[in-house]
Coordinates of C-alpha atoms in Angstrom, one line a residue:
Chain A
M1 CA 12.1 26.9 -36.4
S2 CA 11.3 22.7 -37.0
T3 CA 8.0 20.8 -37.5
L4 CA 9.3 19.1 -34.4
Q5 CA 9.6 21.8 -32.7
S6 CA 6.2 23.3 -33.2
F7 CA 4.5 20.0 -32.3
L8 CA 6.5 20.0 -28.9
I9 CA 5.5 24.1 -28.9
V10 CA 1.6 22.8 -29.1
S11 CA 1.7 20.2 -26.6
A12 CA 3.0 22.1 -24.5
L13 CA 0.9 24.7 -24.1
L14 CA -1.7 22.2 -24.0
F15 CA -1.1 20.3 -21.1
G16 CA -0.2 24.4 -19.4
I17 CA -3.5 24.4 -20.2
G18 CA -4.7 21.5 -19.3
L19 CA -2.3 22.3 -15.5
T20 CA -4.5 25.4 -15.4
G21 CA -8.1 24.6 -15.3
V22 CA -7.2 21.4 -13.0
L23 CA -5.7 24.2 -10.6
T24 CA -8.7 27.0 -11.1
R25 CA -11.5 25.1 -12.0
R26 CA -14.1 24.0 -8.5
N27 CA -16.1 21.6 -10.5
A28 CA -14.9 18.4 -10.6
I29 CA -16.1 17.4 -14.5
L30 CA -14.0 20.0 -14.9
V31 CA -11.4 18.9 -13.2
L32 CA -11.7 16.4 -14.9
L33 CA -11.1 17.7 -18.4
G34 CA -8.0 19.3 -17.6
I35 CA -7.0 16.0 -16.8
E36 CA -7.4 14.4 -19.8
F37 CA -5.7 17.8 -21.2
M38 CA -2.4 16.5 -19.7
L39 CA -2.9 13.6 -21.1
N40 CA -3.3 13.9 -24.8
A41 CA -0.3 16.7 -24.3
A42 CA 1.7 13.5 -23.7
N43 CA 0.1 11.3 -26.6
L44 CA 0.8 14.4 -29.0
N45 CA 4.2 14.3 -28.0
F46 CA 5.3 11.0 -29.1
I47 CA 2.9 10.9 -31.9
A48 CA 5.4 14.2 -33.5
F49 CA 8.7 12.2 -31.2
W50 CA 7.7 9.2 -33.7
R51 CA 6.7 10.6 -37.1
F52 CA 9.7 13.0 -36.5
G53 CA 12.4 10.5 -35.3
P54 CA 14.9 9.1 -36.1
N55 CA 12.7 5.5 -36.8
P56 CA 9.6 5.5 -37.7
E57 CA 9.0 1.9 -39.0
A58 CA 8.9 0.6 -35.4
L59 CA 6.0 1.8 -33.9
T60 CA 7.0 2.4 -30.2
G61 CA 5.4 5.9 -30.5
V62 CA 1.7 5.0 -31.8
M63 CA 1.4 2.2 -29.8
F64 CA 1.6 4.8 -26.6
A65 CA -0.9 7.0 -27.5
L66 CA -2.7 4.0 -28.5
F67 CA -2.3 2.8 -24.9
A68 CA -2.3 6.1 -23.2
I69 CA -6.0 6.9 -24.8
A70 CA -7.0 3.4 -23.7
V71 CA -5.6 4.4 -19.9
A72 CA -7.0 7.2 -19.7
A73 CA -10.3 6.3 -21.0
A74 CA -10.4 3.4 -17.6
E75 CA -8.8 6.8 -15.3
A76 CA -12.4 8.8 -16.8
A77 CA -14.4 5.7 -16.0
V78 CA -12.9 5.6 -12.1
G79 CA -12.7 9.7 -12.1
L80 CA -16.9 10.2 -12.4
A81 CA -17.8 6.9 -10.8
L82 CA -15.4 8.6 -8.0
V83 CA -17.7 12.2 -8.9
I84 CA -21.4 10.2 -9.0
A85 CA -19.9 9.3 -5.7
I86 CA -19.3 11.8 -3.8
Y87 CA -22.4 13.9 -5.2
R88 CA -24.6 11.4 -3.2
H89 CA -23.6 12.7 -0.1
A90 CA -22.9 16.1 -0.6
R91 CA -25.3 17.0 -3.5
T92 CA -22.4 19.1 -5.3
A93 CA -20.3 19.1 -7.0
N94 CA -17.7 20.9 -6.6
L95 CA -14.9 20.6 -5.0
D96 CA -14.7 23.3 -2.5
A97 CA -17.8 21.4 -0.3
V98 CA -15.7 18.4 -0.7
E99 CA -14.3 19.3 3.2
E100 CA -14.6 16.9 5.3
L101 CA -11.5 14.8 5.3
K102 CA -9.2 17.5 7.3
G103 CA -5.5 17.9 9.3
Chain B
M1 CA 13.2 -9.0 -33.5
N2 CA 12.9 -12.7 -32.6
P3 CA 9.0 -14.1 -32.5
F4 CA 7.7 -13.6 -29.8
S5 CA 6.8 -16.7 -27.7
Y6 CA 3.6 -17.0 -25.8
L7 CA 4.1 -19.9 -24.3
E8 CA 7.3 -18.5 -23.1
A9 CA 5.6 -15.1 -22.0
L10 CA 2.5 -17.7 -20.4
R11 CA 5.9 -19.4 -17.6
L12 CA 7.4 -16.0 -17.4
A13 CA 4.0 -15.4 -16.0
A14 CA 3.2 -17.4 -14.4
P15 CA 2.1 -16.4 -10.2
E16 CA 0.4 -13.0 -12.2
T17 CA -1.5 -15.5 -14.1
A18 CA -2.4 -17.3 -11.0
L19 CA -3.8 -14.4 -9.2
A20 CA -6.1 -13.0 -12.3
V21 CA -7.5 -16.7 -12.3
A22 CA -8.2 -16.0 -8.7
A23 CA -9.2 -12.6 -9.4
L24 CA -12.3 -13.3 -11.6
A25 CA -12.8 -16.7 -10.1
V26 CA -14.4 -14.7 -6.8
L27 CA -16.3 -12.2 -8.8
F28 CA -17.4 -15.2 -9.8
A29 CA -18.3 -17.0 -7.0
D30 CA -19.7 -14.1 -4.9
L31 CA -21.9 -12.9 -7.9
G32 CA -23.5 -16.6 -8.5
G33 CA -23.2 -19.1 -4.9
M34 CA -23.6 -15.9 -2.6
R35 CA -26.6 -13.6 -3.0
G36 CA -28.1 -14.4 0.2
E37 CA -25.5 -15.5 2.5
S38 CA -24.0 -13.2 4.9
L39 CA -21.4 -10.5 4.7
R40 CA -19.1 -12.8 6.9
H41 CA -19.5 -16.4 4.4
R42 CA -19.0 -14.4 1.2
A43 CA -15.8 -12.9 2.9
I44 CA -14.4 -15.8 3.8
L45 CA -15.1 -17.4 0.6
G46 CA -13.5 -14.5 -0.8
A47 CA -10.9 -14.0 1.2
G48 CA -10.2 -17.9 1.1
I49 CA -10.3 -17.6 -3.2
T50 CA -8.1 -14.9 -2.8
A51 CA -5.1 -17.3 -0.5
V52 CA -5.3 -20.0 -3.0
G53 CA -4.5 -17.7 -5.7
G54 CA -1.3 -16.1 -3.4
A55 CA -0.3 -19.7 -2.4
M56 CA 0.0 -20.7 -5.8
A57 CA 1.6 -17.2 -6.9
L58 CA 4.3 -18.0 -4.4
L59 CA 4.6 -21.3 -4.8
W60 CA 5.6 -21.1 -8.2
L61 CA 8.1 -17.6 -7.0
G62 CA 9.8 -20.4 -4.9
F63 CA 9.7 -23.8 -6.3
A64 CA 9.6 -22.9 -9.6
P65 CA 10.5 -19.3 -11.1
G66 CA 11.2 -19.2 -15.0
Y67 CA 13.8 -16.3 -15.3
G68 CA 14.1 -14.3 -18.7
T69 CA 13.5 -11.6 -20.5
I70 CA 10.6 -11.0 -23.4
A71 CA 10.5 -8.4 -26.1
E72 CA 13.3 -6.7 -25.6
G73 CA 12.4 -6.1 -22.0
V74 CA 9.0 -4.8 -21.7
L75 CA 9.2 -7.5 -19.0
V76 CA 11.7 -9.2 -17.3
T77 CA 12.5 -12.3 -14.8
S78 CA 15.3 -12.4 -12.5
P79 CA 15.9 -13.8 -8.7
L80 CA 15.4 -10.0 -7.0
T81 CA 12.0 -9.8 -9.1
Q82 CA 10.3 -13.1 -8.2
L83 CA 11.4 -11.8 -4.6
V84 CA 10.0 -8.5 -4.3
K85 CA 6.9 -10.2 -5.7
A86 CA 7.3 -13.3 -3.6
G87 CA 6.4 -9.8 -0.8
L88 CA 4.2 -7.8 -2.5
V89 CA 1.9 -10.9 -2.2
L90 CA 2.8 -11.7 0.8
L91 CA 1.2 -8.9 2.4
T92 CA -1.9 -9.0 -0.6
L93 CA -2.3 -12.3 1.7
L94 CA -1.7 -10.1 5.3
V95 CA -4.0 -6.8 4.1
A96 CA -7.1 -9.5 2.9
G97 CA -6.3 -11.6 6.0
L98 CA -7.6 -7.7 8.1
S99 CA -10.8 -7.9 5.8
L100 CA -13.1 -10.5 7.2
D101 CA -15.4 -8.1 8.7
P102 CA -16.7 -6.8 6.2
R103 CA -19.2 -3.9 7.0
F104 CA -18.0 -1.1 5.1
T105 CA -19.3 -2.8 1.8
G106 CA -21.7 -5.2 0.4
H107 CA -20.3 -6.4 -2.9
V108 CA -17.3 -8.8 -1.4
G109 CA -16.0 -10.2 -4.6
E110 CA -15.6 -6.8 -6.1
Y111 CA -13.1 -6.5 -3.0
F112 CA -11.4 -9.6 -3.2
S113 CA -11.2 -9.1 -6.7
L114 CA -10.4 -5.1 -6.9
L115 CA -7.4 -6.1 -4.0
L116 CA -5.5 -9.0 -6.5
L117 CA -6.2 -6.7 -9.7
G118 CA -4.2 -3.9 -7.9
T119 CA -1.5 -6.6 -6.8
I120 CA -1.4 -7.1 -9.9
G121 CA 0.2 -4.0 -11.4
M122 CA 3.0 -3.9 -8.2
M123 CA 3.4 -6.9 -9.7
V124 CA 4.6 -5.9 -13.5
L125 CA 5.1 -3.0 -12.1
V126 CA 9.0 -4.1 -10.8
S127 CA 9.4 -7.1 -13.5
T128 CA 9.8 -4.3 -16.5
Q129 CA 12.1 -2.2 -18.0
D130 CA 9.6 -0.3 -20.7
L131 CA 8.0 3.0 -20.2
L132 CA 5.0 1.6 -21.4
M133 CA 4.7 -1.4 -19.8
L134 CA 5.7 0.6 -16.3
F135 CA 3.4 3.4 -17.0
L136 CA 0.4 0.5 -17.2
A137 CA 1.3 -1.3 -14.6
L138 CA 1.4 2.3 -12.4
E139 CA -2.2 2.5 -14.2
L140 CA -3.9 -1.1 -13.6
T141 CA -1.9 -0.2 -9.3
S142 CA -3.8 2.8 -9.2
L143 CA -6.8 2.1 -10.0
P144 CA -8.6 -0.5 -8.2
L145 CA -6.6 1.4 -5.0
Y146 CA -8.5 4.6 -5.5
V147 CA -12.1 2.5 -6.0
L148 CA -10.9 0.2 -2.9
A149 CA -10.2 3.3 -1.2
G150 CA -13.1 4.5 -2.0
F151 CA -15.3 1.7 -1.0
N152 CA -17.0 2.2 2.1
K153 CA -20.3 4.1 -0.8
R154 CA -22.4 4.8 3.3
D155 CA -19.7 6.9 4.0
R156 CA -19.3 10.5 2.5
A157 CA -15.4 10.3 4.1
S158 CA -14.5 7.5 1.7
A159 CA -15.4 8.8 -0.8
E160 CA -13.9 12.0 -0.5
A161 CA -10.6 10.4 0.4
A162 CA -11.2 8.5 -3.1
L163 CA -11.6 11.3 -5.4
K164 CA -9.1 13.3 -3.3
Y165 CA -6.5 10.4 -4.2
F166 CA -7.8 10.4 -7.8
F167 CA -6.9 13.9 -8.2
F168 CA -3.9 13.7 -7.2
G169 CA -2.5 10.9 -8.6
S170 CA -4.4 11.3 -11.9
V171 CA -2.7 14.9 -13.1
A172 CA 0.5 13.3 -11.5
A173 CA 0.2 9.9 -13.8
A174 CA -0.2 12.6 -16.5
F175 CA 3.2 14.4 -16.0
L176 CA 4.5 10.7 -14.9
L177 CA 3.2 10.6 -19.2
F178 CA 4.4 14.5 -19.9
G179 CA 7.8 12.9 -18.9
F180 CA 7.7 9.5 -20.8
S181 CA 6.8 10.8 -23.7
L182 CA 10.5 13.8 -23.3
L183 CA 12.0 10.2 -22.6
Y184 CA 11.1 9.6 -24.7
G185 CA 11.7 11.9 -27.9
V186 CA 15.4 11.9 -26.6
A187 CA 16.2 8.8 -26.8
G188 CA 14.0 7.6 -29.9
S189 CA 13.5 4.3 -27.3
T190 CA 10.3 3.2 -24.5
R191 CA 13.9 0.7 -23.0
L192 CA 15.4 2.4 -19.7
P193 CA 18.8 0.7 -20.3
V194 CA 18.8 3.6 -23.9
I195 CA 17.0 5.6 -22.1
A196 CA 20.1 5.5 -20.0
A197 CA 23.1 5.3 -22.8
A198 CA 20.8 7.7 -24.4
V199 CA 21.4 10.9 -21.5
A200 CA 24.9 9.7 -21.0
L201 CA 25.7 11.1 -24.7
K202 CA 25.5 14.3 -23.6
P203 CA 25.4 17.0 -20.7
P204 CA 21.9 17.5 -19.4
D205 CA 19.8 19.7 -21.9
A206 CA 16.5 21.7 -21.4
L207 CA 13.8 18.7 -23.0
T208 CA 16.3 16.0 -19.9
L209 CA 15.6 18.4 -16.9
V210 CA 11.2 19.0 -17.8
A211 CA 11.4 15.7 -18.5
L212 CA 13.3 14.2 -14.7
V213 CA 10.9 16.8 -13.5
C214 CA 8.0 14.9 -14.2
V215 CA 9.4 11.5 -13.4
V216 CA 10.2 12.5 -10.5
M217 CA 6.5 14.0 -9.6
G218 CA 4.6 11.1 -10.8
F219 CA 7.1 9.1 -9.2
G220 CA 6.8 11.5 -5.7
F221 CA 3.5 11.1 -5.6
K222 CA 3.4 7.3 -5.4
V223 CA 5.3 7.4 -2.7
A224 CA 4.3 10.1 -0.3
A225 CA 7.2 13.0 -0.8
V226 CA 6.1 16.5 0.1
P227 CA 5.2 18.7 -1.7
F228 CA 3.4 15.5 -3.8
H229 CA 1.8 14.4 -0.2
L230 CA -1.7 16.4 0.2
W231 CA -3.8 12.9 0.0
A232 CA -2.1 10.5 1.9
P233 CA -4.4 11.8 5.4
D234 CA -7.3 11.6 4.1
A235 CA -6.6 9.0 1.6
Y236 CA -5.6 7.1 5.1
E237 CA -8.5 8.3 7.1
G238 CA -11.0 8.0 4.8
A239 CA -10.3 5.4 3.2
P240 CA -11.5 1.9 4.7
T241 CA -8.9 0.2 7.6
P242 CA -7.7 -3.2 5.1
A243 CA -8.4 -1.2 1.9
A244 CA -5.8 1.9 3.7
A245 CA -3.4 -1.2 4.7
F246 CA -3.2 -2.0 1.1
I247 CA -2.3 1.5 0.5
A248 CA 0.2 1.6 2.2
S249 CA 2.1 -1.2 2.4
G250 CA 2.0 -3.3 -1.8
S251 CA 1.6 -0.4 -3.0
K252 CA 4.9 1.9 -1.3
V253 CA 7.5 -1.3 -1.9
A254 CA 6.0 -1.4 -4.9
S255 CA 6.5 1.9 -6.1
F256 CA 9.9 2.7 -4.4
A257 CA 11.0 -0.4 -5.9
V258 CA 10.9 0.8 -9.7
F259 CA 11.2 4.5 -8.7
G260 CA 15.0 3.0 -7.8
I261 CA 14.5 0.4 -11.2
V262 CA 13.9 4.1 -13.0
L263 CA 16.7 6.4 -11.7
A264 CA 19.5 3.6 -11.4
Q265 CA 18.7 2.1 -14.8
G266 CA 17.6 4.6 -16.7
L267 CA 18.4 7.5 -15.1
G268 CA 21.4 6.7 -13.7
P269 CA 23.9 9.2 -15.7
M270 CA 22.0 11.9 -14.5
A271 CA 22.1 11.8 -10.7
G272 CA 23.4 15.4 -10.2
G273 CA 24.7 15.9 -6.9
A274 CA 23.7 16.9 -3.6
D275 CA 26.5 17.9 -1.1
W276 CA 25.7 20.3 1.0
H277 CA 27.6 23.1 0.1
G278 CA 27.4 21.9 -4.0
F279 CA 24.1 21.5 -5.9
T280 CA 25.0 20.2 -9.4
T281 CA 22.8 19.0 -12.2
G282 CA 20.0 16.0 -12.3
W283 CA 17.7 14.1 -10.1
L284 CA 20.1 13.7 -7.2
P285 CA 19.3 17.6 -6.0
L286 CA 15.8 17.3 -6.3
L287 CA 15.6 14.2 -4.1
A288 CA 17.4 16.2 -1.7
V289 CA 14.8 18.7 -1.7
V290 CA 12.1 16.0 -1.7
A291 CA 13.7 13.7 1.1
L292 CA 14.0 16.4 3.1
A293 CA 11.2 18.5 3.4
S294 CA 9.3 14.6 3.9
M295 CA 11.0 14.5 6.9
L296 CA 10.6 17.7 8.2
L297 CA 7.2 17.9 7.9
G298 CA 6.4 14.2 8.1
N299 CA 8.0 14.3 11.6
L300 CA 6.3 17.2 12.4
A301 CA 3.3 17.6 11.2
A302 CA 3.5 13.7 13.2
I303 CA 2.9 15.8 15.8
A304 CA -0.3 17.1 15.5
Q305 CA -2.5 14.7 14.9
R306 CA -5.4 12.8 16.2
S307 CA -6.3 11.1 14.2
V308 CA -4.3 7.7 14.4
K309 CA -5.2 6.3 10.6
R310 CA -3.8 10.7 10.8
L311 CA -1.0 10.1 12.6
L312 CA 0.2 6.8 10.4
A313 CA -0.5 8.9 7.6
Y314 CA 2.0 11.7 8.4
S315 CA 4.5 8.4 9.1
A316 CA 4.4 7.3 6.2
I317 CA 5.9 10.3 4.7
A318 CA 8.2 11.0 6.6
H319 CA 9.5 7.1 6.2
A320 CA 9.7 7.7 2.4
G321 CA 11.5 10.8 3.1
Y322 CA 14.1 8.4 4.8
L323 CA 13.9 5.5 1.8
L324 CA 14.4 8.6 -0.5
L325 CA 18.0 9.2 0.9
G326 CA 19.1 5.0 0.4
L327 CA 17.6 6.0 -3.7
M328 CA 20.4 8.5 -3.2
A329 CA 22.3 6.1 -2.7
L330 CA 22.1 4.8 -5.8
A331 CA 23.5 6.9 -7.8
T332 CA 27.0 5.7 -6.7
P333 CA 27.4 2.4 -8.7
A334 CA 29.5 1.0 -7.0
N335 CA 27.1 1.9 -4.0
R336 CA 23.9 -0.1 -5.4
P337 CA 23.6 -3.4 -4.5
A338 CA 24.2 -2.1 -1.4
A339 CA 21.9 0.4 -0.6
L340 CA 19.2 -2.1 -3.0
A341 CA 19.4 -4.2 -0.4
A342 CA 19.2 -1.0 2.1
I343 CA 15.5 0.2 0.5
L344 CA 13.7 -3.8 0.2
Y345 CA 15.0 -4.8 3.0
Y346 CA 13.2 -0.6 5.0
A347 CA 10.0 -0.7 2.7
I348 CA 9.6 -4.3 2.9
T349 CA 10.5 -4.1 7.1
Y350 CA 7.8 -0.9 7.0
A351 CA 5.5 -2.6 5.1
L352 CA 4.6 -5.7 7.4
S353 CA 4.8 -2.3 10.9
T354 CA 1.7 -1.3 9.2
V355 CA 0.0 -3.5 8.2
G356 CA 0.4 -4.6 11.4
A357 CA -0.8 -1.8 12.4
F358 CA -3.5 -1.3 10.5
G359 CA -5.0 -4.2 11.4
I360 CA -5.0 -3.3 15.6
V361 CA -6.7 0.0 14.0
A362 CA -9.0 -1.9 13.0
V363 CA -9.7 -4.2 15.9
V364 CA -10.0 -0.7 18.4
E365 CA -11.9 0.7 15.7
R366 CA -14.4 -1.8 16.3
A367 CA -15.2 -1.1 19.1
T368 CA -15.1 2.1 19.6
G369 CA -16.4 3.1 16.4
S370 CA -13.4 5.9 15.5
D371 CA -10.0 6.1 14.5
A372 CA -9.2 8.7 17.4
A373 CA -6.6 8.5 20.3
D374 CA -8.8 8.2 22.3
G375 CA -9.7 5.2 22.1
F376 CA -6.3 4.1 22.3
N377 CA -6.9 4.8 25.7
G378 CA -5.4 2.0 28.3
L379 CA -5.3 -0.5 25.4
A380 CA -3.3 -2.4 27.8
R381 CA -6.1 -3.2 30.8
R382 CA -8.2 -4.2 27.3
S383 CA -5.8 -5.6 25.8
P384 CA -2.9 -7.0 26.9
A385 CA -2.0 -8.7 24.0
L386 CA -2.3 -5.7 21.3
A387 CA -1.0 -3.1 23.6
L388 CA 2.0 -5.3 23.6
C389 CA 1.7 -6.0 19.6
L390 CA 1.1 -1.6 19.2
M391 CA 4.7 -1.3 21.7
I392 CA 6.9 -3.3 18.9
F393 CA 5.2 -1.7 15.3
L394 CA 5.7 1.4 16.9
L395 CA 8.7 1.0 18.0
S396 CA 10.3 -0.9 15.0
L397 CA 8.3 2.1 13.3
A398 CA 10.4 4.3 15.0
G399 CA 14.1 2.2 15.0
I400 CA 14.7 1.1 17.7
P401 CA 16.9 -1.9 18.6
P402 CA 16.0 -5.1 18.1
L403 CA 13.6 -4.6 15.5
A404 CA 13.2 -4.4 12.5
G405 CA 12.4 -0.9 12.0
F406 CA 16.1 0.5 13.1
L407 CA 18.6 -2.3 11.3
G408 CA 16.3 -0.7 8.0
K409 CA 17.3 3.0 9.0
F410 CA 20.5 2.3 10.2
Y411 CA 20.8 -0.5 7.2
V412 CA 20.0 3.3 4.4
F413 CA 21.9 5.4 6.4
V414 CA 25.1 3.5 6.0
A415 CA 23.8 3.5 1.9
A416 CA 23.6 7.3 2.3
T417 CA 27.1 8.2 3.4
R418 CA 28.6 6.2 2.0
A419 CA 27.3 7.2 -1.0
G420 CA 29.7 9.2 -3.7
D421 CA 33.1 7.8 -2.8
G422 CA 33.8 8.7 0.9
S423 CA 32.4 11.9 0.2
L424 CA 30.2 11.9 2.4
S425 CA 27.9 14.0 0.0
L426 CA 25.0 12.8 1.5
F427 CA 26.5 13.2 5.2
W428 CA 24.0 16.9 6.2
L429 CA 20.9 14.5 5.3
V430 CA 21.6 11.5 6.9
L431 CA 22.6 13.7 10.7
V432 CA 19.2 15.7 9.4
A433 CA 17.4 12.5 8.4
I434 CA 19.3 11.1 12.4
A435 CA 18.2 13.9 15.0
L436 CA 14.2 14.0 13.6
S437 CA 14.2 9.9 13.7
V438 CA 13.7 11.2 17.2
V439 CA 11.2 13.4 17.1
S440 CA 9.4 10.9 15.5
L441 CA 10.4 8.8 18.7
Y442 CA 7.7 11.3 20.5
Y443 CA 4.6 11.0 18.9
Y444 CA 4.7 7.1 18.7
L445 CA 6.1 7.4 23.0
K446 CA 2.5 9.7 22.9
L447 CA 0.4 6.6 22.1
L448 CA 1.8 4.6 23.9
K449 CA 1.1 6.0 26.9
R450 CA -2.1 6.4 26.3
A451 CA -2.4 2.7 25.7
Y452 CA -0.1 1.6 28.7
V453 CA -0.3 4.2 31.3
L454 CA -3.2 6.0 30.4
P455 CA -6.5 4.8 31.7
P456 CA -9.4 3.8 29.5
D457 CA -12.2 6.5 29.2
G458 CA -15.7 5.5 31.4
A459 CA -17.5 2.3 29.6
V460 CA -15.5 1.6 26.9
P461 CA -16.4 -2.2 24.7
A462 CA -14.1 -5.4 25.2
T463 CA -11.1 -5.1 22.2
R464 CA -11.2 -8.6 20.6
P465 CA -9.5 -9.0 17.5
D466 CA -11.0 -12.4 15.9
V467 CA -9.1 -15.2 14.9
M468 CA -7.5 -13.4 11.6
E469 CA -6.7 -10.7 12.9
F470 CA -5.0 -12.7 15.6
V471 CA -3.2 -14.4 12.9
V472 CA -2.6 -11.2 11.5
I473 CA -1.7 -8.8 13.6
G474 CA 0.6 -11.7 15.3
M475 CA 2.4 -12.5 12.1
T476 CA 3.3 -9.4 11.6
A477 CA 4.9 -8.7 14.9
A478 CA 7.3 -11.7 14.6
A479 CA 8.2 -11.0 12.5
V480 CA 9.3 -8.1 12.9
L481 CA 11.1 -8.6 16.0
G482 CA 12.2 -11.4 13.5
L483 CA 14.0 -10.4 10.9
G484 CA 15.3 -7.6 13.8
V485 CA 16.9 -10.3 15.2
F486 CA 17.8 -12.1 12.6
P487 CA 18.8 -10.0 9.3
R488 CA 20.5 -11.6 7.9
A489 CA 17.1 -14.6 7.6
L490 CA 15.7 -11.5 4.8
L491 CA 19.1 -9.7 3.8
E492 CA 21.1 -12.6 2.4
P493 CA 18.7 -13.8 -0.7
L494 CA 17.9 -10.1 -0.6
A495 CA 22.6 -9.1 -1.9
L496 CA 22.0 -12.6 -3.3
A497 CA 19.1 -11.8 -5.5
I498 CA 20.4 -8.9 -7.0
Q499 CA 24.4 -10.2 -7.2
Q500 CA 22.3 -12.4 -9.7
A501 CA 20.6 -9.9 -11.6
G502 CA 23.3 -7.9 -12.3
F503 CA 22.6 -5.1 -10.1

């Protein structure tokens, strides 16, 4: 098994762990954490493909990862703000309590 | 590599720059001089600056359009992208016109600023051929939309809508990013033409297939297709009505345009087949399943809705299904120009009628205090003009001639029938779509029956739109009717632009 393959397996695992967290956790903050896992799995892919790819002198993979990190930070900021907004109404960050809209 | 020219970049991105300046100006004007003023005055100032920025962008797009490419496809402008961008700016201006009575918030400057930033995201989204820029633009579109959905801080439903929209959206974005990372691994580049060349070389392997599924999931969320639609009804219902109109119109047009660009230019060689008696690997069978599920669930679930905003959400899901049929027609290269013109015509006319319908919902909501369908009882007696416009929008959504919605459906179905070089391989889906369009007529007519046949319940206060709302609703109604009677007004520029863009 080549190094690239082991990197891909690690990133796939990371993505799977993140997705499991998103689907099973009921606390909004932990769901946010799961999403960060998934984004970082993709970042790991970018770095691995860049490092072991045919032309590492073009810095595409690194650049993509850097931008993705910045976007993830912005997304976390918006996400936390929305969690606070719901906390002000429901007095909890538990997603099971967020069920007013149905149909 | 050529040296990067900032002047050239500024020339190509001038419309976006105008909107960005307007976004900052709105923020500063509202924070600086308008603190003590009434909400109404602040909203008029905000919408005014938005209108000036939008008009500058439109003038630039119309009279001094710069065509070119920067940095090997990071920003590409062609007649086609400029035309779609003009449509997006127009939709934003219409939404701004519906936002002059912002009783849902005290943060007027931020509201218009986010509206403009979201529009910039959509405009960049349709004019790039690079996965990195595409991802950034998608996030620049999504983040303001999440915040706009939760803009009513006093209302629990609004916060809930925003949170659900955000969680579904960021999981979809994570899938999309993961898919992009795999595509980068397959092709060694983030440019769509290079990716197309790379996937054309070999039969699809596991890596490309996982990437494909991830990408379809990511975009499936943006266009609210089943099974990635769960956010849509809640977000439409809970969000402030003008914000919901924005989510339902501009973001839909941009998402479908970019989905089509990625499928046709980046993944074109691995389309596969969706003939009903033989699926072959690729994105066609994926889209076939998603389109079928969207049309079925959207149309059937809409029947049971009591909230008009939820009804519009499910109808949006159904329309996403019809539009996905159009995207599937892109798989046949010879069919591409006609299919793309049909998709854009459909998406733009659909967005116009949705903005108008949401405008009417906003007016009724203000009079009755909720968006329940009961509030529409006897609308024709309270306000005949509004009821007439509502009839135009709903019949256009149902696809009744001579309204634009009928021709949109017609062109999309024709394009889907012609896909596959005369083998009628998608004809089974077209038949399902036509059958379900008939179902959709039922729930649209049910709402119209409330407006025209049922008497008003008790003492309902007068239902009167303010001047700008009336202008927006009237203009969209006229556009839906006009584009239905004279479709060439939009189709001919579209066809010409698509030809010049080299599709």
